[in-house]
Each structure stands twice: as C-alpha cells, then as structure tokens.
C-alpha cells in the first residue's frame, strides 16, 4: 500500500475510535453496558430479559453523561462572560451554601456537599449567579473533594485576578 492509503486508513480508524458512541474496540457504549449488566446478573441469568431493564443501558448512559457533563463546560468562557468592573468595591464577596453532587473518581459513587466561596476583588467582580454554575461545572466531573476545592479556587484566581480566594 502507498503511504497515502495507509494515512487515509489511519485517519478512518482514528475518527471511528473517537466517535462519542463507540469505544476503541468498535463496540457501542450501549453494547458494553449490556455486557456489564449481564456480568452482574445473578446465577448467570440475563437481567436484560426483564422488560423493566430492557432500556437500562440507554438510561444509564444518558444519566452518566449528565453526571459528567462538566467536562463539556468551558469554565474560562463562563467566568469571563460575567466579569464586571468592581467600581471601587473592595470588601470580601462571599457566596455560601452552594449545594453540589459529584462522582468519586475512585469508586464512581456519588458524594454531595456544600461549598462556600469567598474572594477579595481587585478591579473586577464576578456575577453572583456564576458561582453556582462554576461549582456545577467542576462537580459534574469525576472528582475528589480536595481537588474540587482547588479547581474552583484556581479557576476564580486565574480568570478573575482577585487579591485572594478562599
């Protein structure tokens, strides 16, 4: 085969392997979820024969996509779209009791919590509604509580450039 044909085949393989609904083996995500459910079935019986569970692979994938939707949020764009001049305001800004749900990256089990964010503005302030959206963007990823805190603080610090973040 010519180098051009080899390159074209490699491009096709790469495109296929990175398609959102397939894995590197070419199986659909739904097929793989069906295999997982089959593996956890009791006594070797196929759980998917149960009418109630028939669409479970699709529902699971839809739920998992929602639970990890933070990977598709452009945090920088979200923050920079709501930055305003501080107009001399120099007191601490605190937003508290922001509830969140996340998935532990080690066990894929949910954890919940509340976040309080404070920052001391320099010349810019952030619209208050963006704090809850920022927490959601990072919590809708596979996470650790400690890293979640750091990611939120770093995103504010690097995009808002305040005097400090707590």
GROMACS .gro file of C-alpha atoms in nm:
model
  166
    1UNK     CA    1   0.000   0.000   0.000
    2UNK     CA    2   0.112   0.351  -0.067
    3UNK     CA    3   0.185   0.587   0.223
    4UNK     CA    4  -0.123   0.792   0.123
    5UNK     CA    5  -0.354   0.488   0.154
    6UNK     CA    6  -0.205   0.398   0.491
    7UNK     CA    7  -0.256   0.753   0.618
    8UNK     CA    8  -0.619   0.753   0.497
    9UNK     CA    9  -0.685   0.424   0.678
   10UNK     CA   10  -0.524   0.560   0.996
   11UNK     CA   11  -0.748   0.867   0.976
   12UNK     CA   12  -1.057   0.648   0.941
   13UNK     CA   13  -0.954   0.436   1.237
   14UNK     CA   14  -0.889   0.745   1.448
   15UNK     CA   15  -1.226   0.900   1.357
   16UNK     CA   16  -1.411   0.576   1.430
   17UNK     CA   17  -1.230   0.516   1.758
   18UNK     CA   18  -1.304   0.864   1.886
   19UNK     CA   19  -1.672   0.867   1.793
   20UNK     CA   20  -1.875   0.956   2.102
   21UNK     CA   21  -2.084   0.639   2.098
   22UNK     CA   22  -1.809   0.384   2.038
   23UNK     CA   23  -1.503   0.264   2.223
   24UNK     CA   24  -1.167   0.170   2.075
   25UNK     CA   25  -1.290  -0.183   2.001
   26UNK     CA   26  -1.573  -0.057   1.783
   27UNK     CA   27  -1.849  -0.167   2.019
   28UNK     CA   28  -2.120   0.080   2.105
   29UNK     CA   29  -2.136   0.212   2.457
   30UNK     CA   30  -2.478   0.054   2.485
   31UNK     CA   31  -2.340  -0.288   2.389
   32UNK     CA   32  -2.070  -0.256   2.652
   33UNK     CA   33  -2.323  -0.156   2.917
   34UNK     CA   34  -2.534  -0.459   2.825
   35UNK     CA   35  -2.229  -0.680   2.884
   36UNK     CA   36  -2.171  -0.519   3.225
   37UNK     CA   37  -2.532  -0.585   3.326
   38UNK     CA   38  -2.502  -0.941   3.204
   39UNK     CA   39  -2.186  -0.990   3.416
   40UNK     CA   40  -2.358  -0.871   3.734
   41UNK     CA   41  -2.671  -1.075   3.685
   42UNK     CA   42  -2.742  -1.336   3.948
   43UNK     CA   43  -2.699  -1.706   3.870
   44UNK     CA   44  -2.595  -1.634   3.513
   45UNK     CA   45  -2.944  -1.519   3.416
   46UNK     CA   46  -2.954  -1.229   3.180
   47UNK     CA   47  -3.103  -0.929   3.359
   48UNK     CA   48  -3.182  -0.770   3.026
   49UNK     CA   49  -3.452  -1.027   2.958
   50UNK     CA   50  -3.653  -0.842   3.218
   51UNK     CA   51  -3.881  -0.594   3.039
   52UNK     CA   52  -3.815  -0.328   3.303
   53UNK     CA   53  -3.439  -0.343   3.244
   54UNK     CA   54  -3.451  -0.357   2.866
   55UNK     CA   55  -3.366   0.012   2.822
   56UNK     CA   56  -3.137   0.035   3.124
   57UNK     CA   57  -2.818   0.063   2.915
   58UNK     CA   58  -2.956   0.370   2.735
   59UNK     CA   59  -3.084   0.526   3.057
   60UNK     CA   60  -2.754   0.459   3.232
   61UNK     CA   61  -2.552   0.620   2.955
   62UNK     CA   62  -2.781   0.924   2.950
   63UNK     CA   63  -2.750   0.960   3.329
   64UNK     CA   64  -2.373   0.911   3.321
   65UNK     CA   65  -2.342   1.177   3.052
   66UNK     CA   66  -2.540   1.417   3.272
   67UNK     CA   67  -2.332   1.329   3.580
   68UNK     CA   68  -2.012   1.406   3.387
   69UNK     CA   69  -2.139   1.700   3.179
   70UNK     CA   70  -1.889   1.933   3.346
   71UNK     CA   71  -1.623   1.807   3.107
   72UNK     CA   72  -1.811   1.987   2.829
   73UNK     CA   73  -1.831   2.324   3.007
   74UNK     CA   74  -1.587   2.595   2.906
   75UNK     CA   75  -1.513   2.732   3.253
   76UNK     CA   76  -1.299   3.019   3.126
   77UNK     CA   77  -1.573   3.136   2.889
   78UNK     CA   78  -1.835   3.107   3.163
   79UNK     CA   79  -1.632   3.321   3.402
   80UNK     CA   80  -1.507   3.580   3.153
   81UNK     CA   81  -1.860   3.635   3.018
   82UNK     CA   82  -1.973   3.763   3.359
   83UNK     CA   83  -1.682   3.977   3.478
   84UNK     CA   84  -1.764   4.337   3.557
   85UNK     CA   85  -1.572   4.641   3.676
   86UNK     CA   86  -1.561   4.649   4.058
   87UNK     CA   87  -1.632   5.024   4.058
   88UNK     CA   88  -1.425   5.068   4.373
   89UNK     CA   89  -1.585   4.779   4.564
   90UNK     CA   90  -1.314   4.628   4.781
   91UNK     CA   91  -1.492   4.426   5.052
   92UNK     CA   92  -1.487   4.048   5.057
   93UNK     CA   93  -1.751   3.876   4.846
   94UNK     CA   94  -1.890   3.555   4.995
   95UNK     CA   95  -2.134   3.313   4.836
   96UNK     CA   96  -2.228   3.028   5.066
   97UNK     CA   97  -2.436   2.711   5.079
   98UNK     CA   98  -2.388   2.616   4.714
   99UNK     CA   99  -2.504   2.253   4.702
  100UNK     CA  100  -2.335   2.007   4.470
  101UNK     CA  101  -2.341   1.641   4.367
  102UNK     CA  102  -2.039   1.468   4.221
  103UNK     CA  103  -1.894   1.125   4.148
  104UNK     CA  104  -1.589   0.993   4.329
  105UNK     CA  105  -1.327   0.912   4.069
  106UNK     CA  106  -1.204   0.611   4.265
  107UNK     CA  107  -1.535   0.431   4.310
  108UNK     CA  108  -1.779   0.608   4.075
  109UNK     CA  109  -2.006   0.655   4.375
  110UNK     CA  110  -2.187   0.982   4.441
  111UNK     CA  111  -2.094   1.231   4.708
  112UNK     CA  112  -2.265   1.555   4.797
  113UNK     CA  113  -2.172   1.868   4.980
  114UNK     CA  114  -2.199   2.242   5.013
  115UNK     CA  115  -1.944   2.498   4.902
  116UNK     CA  116  -1.870   2.843   5.036
  117UNK     CA  117  -1.660   3.070   4.816
  118UNK     CA  118  -1.506   3.399   4.914
  119UNK     CA  119  -1.282   3.635   4.725
  120UNK     CA  120  -1.139   3.982   4.769
  121UNK     CA  121  -1.187   4.176   4.444
  122UNK     CA  122  -0.911   4.376   4.287
  123UNK     CA  123  -1.052   4.563   3.989
  124UNK     CA  124  -1.311   4.309   3.867
  125UNK     CA  125  -1.610   4.128   4.017
  126UNK     CA  126  -1.797   3.820   3.901
  127UNK     CA  127  -2.175   3.799   3.864
  128UNK     CA  128  -2.310   3.608   4.163
  129UNK     CA  129  -2.504   3.353   3.956
  130UNK     CA  130  -2.178   3.227   3.807
  131UNK     CA  131  -2.056   3.085   4.139
  132UNK     CA  132  -2.319   2.809   4.142
  133UNK     CA  133  -2.251   2.739   3.774
  134UNK     CA  134  -1.877   2.721   3.842
  135UNK     CA  135  -1.932   2.471   4.123
  136UNK     CA  136  -2.159   2.267   3.898
  137UNK     CA  137  -1.906   2.267   3.612
  138UNK     CA  138  -1.638   2.114   3.832
  139UNK     CA  139  -1.865   1.888   4.037
  140UNK     CA  140  -2.012   1.730   3.722
  141UNK     CA  141  -1.680   1.557   3.661
  142UNK     CA  142  -1.518   1.257   3.821
  143UNK     CA  143  -1.373   1.417   4.127
  144UNK     CA  144  -1.214   1.420   4.468
  145UNK     CA  145  -1.341   1.667   4.727
  146UNK     CA  146  -0.996   1.816   4.779
  147UNK     CA  147  -0.932   1.865   4.410
  148UNK     CA  148  -1.279   2.008   4.355
  149UNK     CA  149  -1.198   2.283   4.605
  150UNK     CA  150  -0.866   2.358   4.439
  151UNK     CA  151  -1.013   2.363   4.086
  152UNK     CA  152  -1.281   2.614   4.185
  153UNK     CA  153  -1.032   2.842   4.362
  154UNK     CA  154  -0.777   2.823   4.077
  155UNK     CA  155  -1.042   2.898   3.812
  156UNK     CA  156  -1.150   3.208   4.001
  157UNK     CA  157  -0.795   3.318   4.073
  158UNK     CA  158  -0.666   3.278   3.717
  159UNK     CA  159  -0.968   3.432   3.543
  160UNK     CA  160  -1.086   3.700   3.786
  161UNK     CA  161  -0.741   3.800   3.921
  162UNK     CA  162  -0.867   3.892   4.269
  163UNK     CA  163  -0.650   3.988   4.565
  164UNK     CA  164  -0.731   3.648   4.713
  165UNK     CA  165  -0.969   3.348   4.705
  166UNK     CA  166  -1.091   3.138   4.997
   0.00000   0.00000   0.00000
